[in-house]
Amino acid sequence: MTTATVSSAGNTRTWQLSREAEVLREKFPPRPAPTSWPATRQSRGTVEARLAGEPFRAEDSNARYHRKKSLQTVLDWLELYPGSSWQQRWNATGAGIDGHRDWRVKLLADLDEAGLLGEQPGSVHRLLGMGLIQLIGGDYVRPSLGWLMATSSPLRIANEMAKVRDRHGLAQLRAVRTSSTVGDATMVPAIERVALMMAAKGGTVADVTPGDCIELMQTSREVFPGPNRSGRHSPLFYQLLHSIGAFPADAPPTVRMFSSLFAGRLSVEQLVDRYDLACRPVRELLVDYLRERQPAVDYSTLTNLATTLTLWFWKDLERHHPGIDSLQLTPEVAAGWKQRIRTRTVRSRNEHGDVVETTVERDSAADILITVRCFYLDLAQWAVDDPARWGPWAVPCPIRAADVQHRKMTSRRKSRMDQRTRERLPALPALATVVERERKAAAARLAAARTVGPGEQFTVEGLTLRRARLKRHSPRIWAEEPDTGRRRDLNREEDNAFWAWAAIEVLRMTGIRVEELTELTHPSLVQYRTPHTGELIPLLQIPPSKTDQERLLVISPELADVLSAVVCRVRGSDGSVPLVVAYDHHEKVWNPPMPLLFQRAIGLETRPIPIGGVRDLISGALARSGLTDTAGRPLDFAPHDFRRLFTTDAVMNGMPPHIAQLILGHRDINTTMGYKAVYPEEAIDGHRAFIARRRALRPSEEYRRPTDAEWEEFLGHFERRRLALGDCGRAYGTGCIHEHSCVRCPLLRVDPAQRHRLVDIRDNLITRIAEAEHKGWVGEAEGLRVSLAATREKLAEIGTAIARGNATVALGIPGFRELAGRTATIPHHPTTPISREHDQ
């Protein structure tokens, strides 16, 4: 298996091709690059005579002169070097080694040294590319792929190849260009890549092999390392050749199979060696331990286990304690490691632009501690069964049971998930309404744009757009916002809106996992006929995923409409759902071609929508919906949230928990009940029932009703506390002890809305103090200063309260008449944020 290592931040990451890619690479190798062939061994006279005729001959005399002059100049240069063929002479020049250097500079220097350079080297420099491209098109010289991709001259090799090498083959590619949904900015470079393979390997479009395409992709990564910002690594050229039938039937259906992003499974040794451990005995121990655990866990769990033990545990110890070679840690070393695991440093910039480091708790610290504790306990247990193998490593575990607090961790996680569920359940109907409306609006915008010409305006649901005028061909529909000029791809908007709606509807109505959603196929839609009534019941067959349990769900009429829309969208012209190849990101394997329901066209290839793509669709729909949480922040939904919402709603509406367990595919009913959120109404009802039972055991006279006089006195106390500046905070049954000097009284709770009154009092006091000092009323001035100091203190308290109120959420006194405690209001227009209103 081909592998490569890339070092980053002290760690070594292994890149490789999957096993499927290796098999296909051996089956479809790239064509070799020969050093000699009949055409390249022809004499100069034969070459010039052929290139002067058809189809190389230019139409006008000026172009013919320039082509002849540039060709002769390049041939003069090549003849300065030894070789029995033009290809050997080209290799001898050394100009074809590095395409980033301009080969024309060397040519002019060589000709000048030989005395063959004319009087106008500048004009010759501009024409040299025309001479070399004739030799390439005539198949006399075959530069390497790397040189052709990097050089700035010659350009437009595809135009020359279409003229002199394979007019029909390149015409087929350009026909796909005009009929596809891919724009010229992407399609033209793809056609150019096909021409580069013809130039480097010879032959026509039909001679290009899948191996040539794989070699070009690998060469592209070597010539242009780094991220794919300019689209240099786009695999569209492979899709282009596959779409015209240039490859055999058993060729790889997608070039993604040869990408290092889909590296397949790593061996246990590779999983450990990613982090380059210094202590070889511990490295061997970790390999043996993971190999022992491998048969009982899936690949995703094995990968997480290797990362935790290798990176977070032993690599961290080696980084802070060089030379460590024993699992028996001293108390100081163990305490230091546990402290580092529990916290992490976050770097951010403050308002001045300076980098600030903040220490925060690590969310995964408990999981890491549990994994390492299990590692030590496993070694101790295995040492009893096999002392020779595991005995030397059986040492006391540095992580005590008190360090983990598994019960508290589970309780906190349950509390967080319940709060998340309670916050999102009332917003779910609003979200479903918004995505449905956005899907219809996006489709209406696209349909309206198709009926108008470039530059014309159209209006859909109050939104006015203008059909964009494009400088180059694009099969996609673009529109502009008249006010800002921002362009919008209406095809992409409609596609994203549809798949976001479909994903959210299926997830919320079935409660399936997101990986199960991406694995739904056309055969997943089955029917069951009852034996007694003969009624047909539509069922949705959920493929085995996390628990390897297959299950069937009854399809409701609403879900049937969604699935029908999905099938109609992905169905091909022959009525069948296309077969696509999906990559299992958990097990790191390529699945066989299947008629997946969630698939979409990317370029010229139909690809399954991956798990990350579903998350992006949901996030985009939420961003457009304007839904906010209780703090006013944009609300986020993870795909798994819909599973918890489905469980909570089903159980609260009367579904027996054991039935919900079967629908969700849980092995343990406690897992199902863990998904079900606890609502305040349930706690209140339970508490009220407890109070009723307690009251039944106590004397009834303790619960007598108050008399009318007592009740009026109670209400009168609170009425008498109301003041112009706010409320008096004295307790019930007490009178005013400050002689109604409310400004000085510490029990006065000033209403922030009455701040202006307090400001007026302060200003009046300042004026009166000045008057008293002027008149010589010393006693009066002293009393007024006490009142002024109290007034300023009250103003400062109001300022603090206002600042605190802006930074926090005013909870008020919630009511729990509804299950969720609040409702969601759907905006009239998709661009209007959706607000939440409390039930009172």
Coordinates of C-alpha atoms in Angstrom, one line a residue, residues 744 768-769 772 777-785:
R744 CA -31.6 57.8 51.6
R768 CA -30.2 73.6 46.7
I769 CA -26.8 72.9 48.1
A772 CA -27.6 76.9 51.1
W777 CA -27.4 77.6 55.9
V778 CA -24.7 75.1 57.0
G779 CA -27.0 72.6 58.6
E780 CA -29.3 72.6 55.6
A781 CA -26.3 72.1 53.2
E782 CA -25.0 69.2 55.3
G783 CA -28.3 67.3 55.2
L784 CA -28.7 67.9 51.5
R785 CA -25.2 66.5 50.9

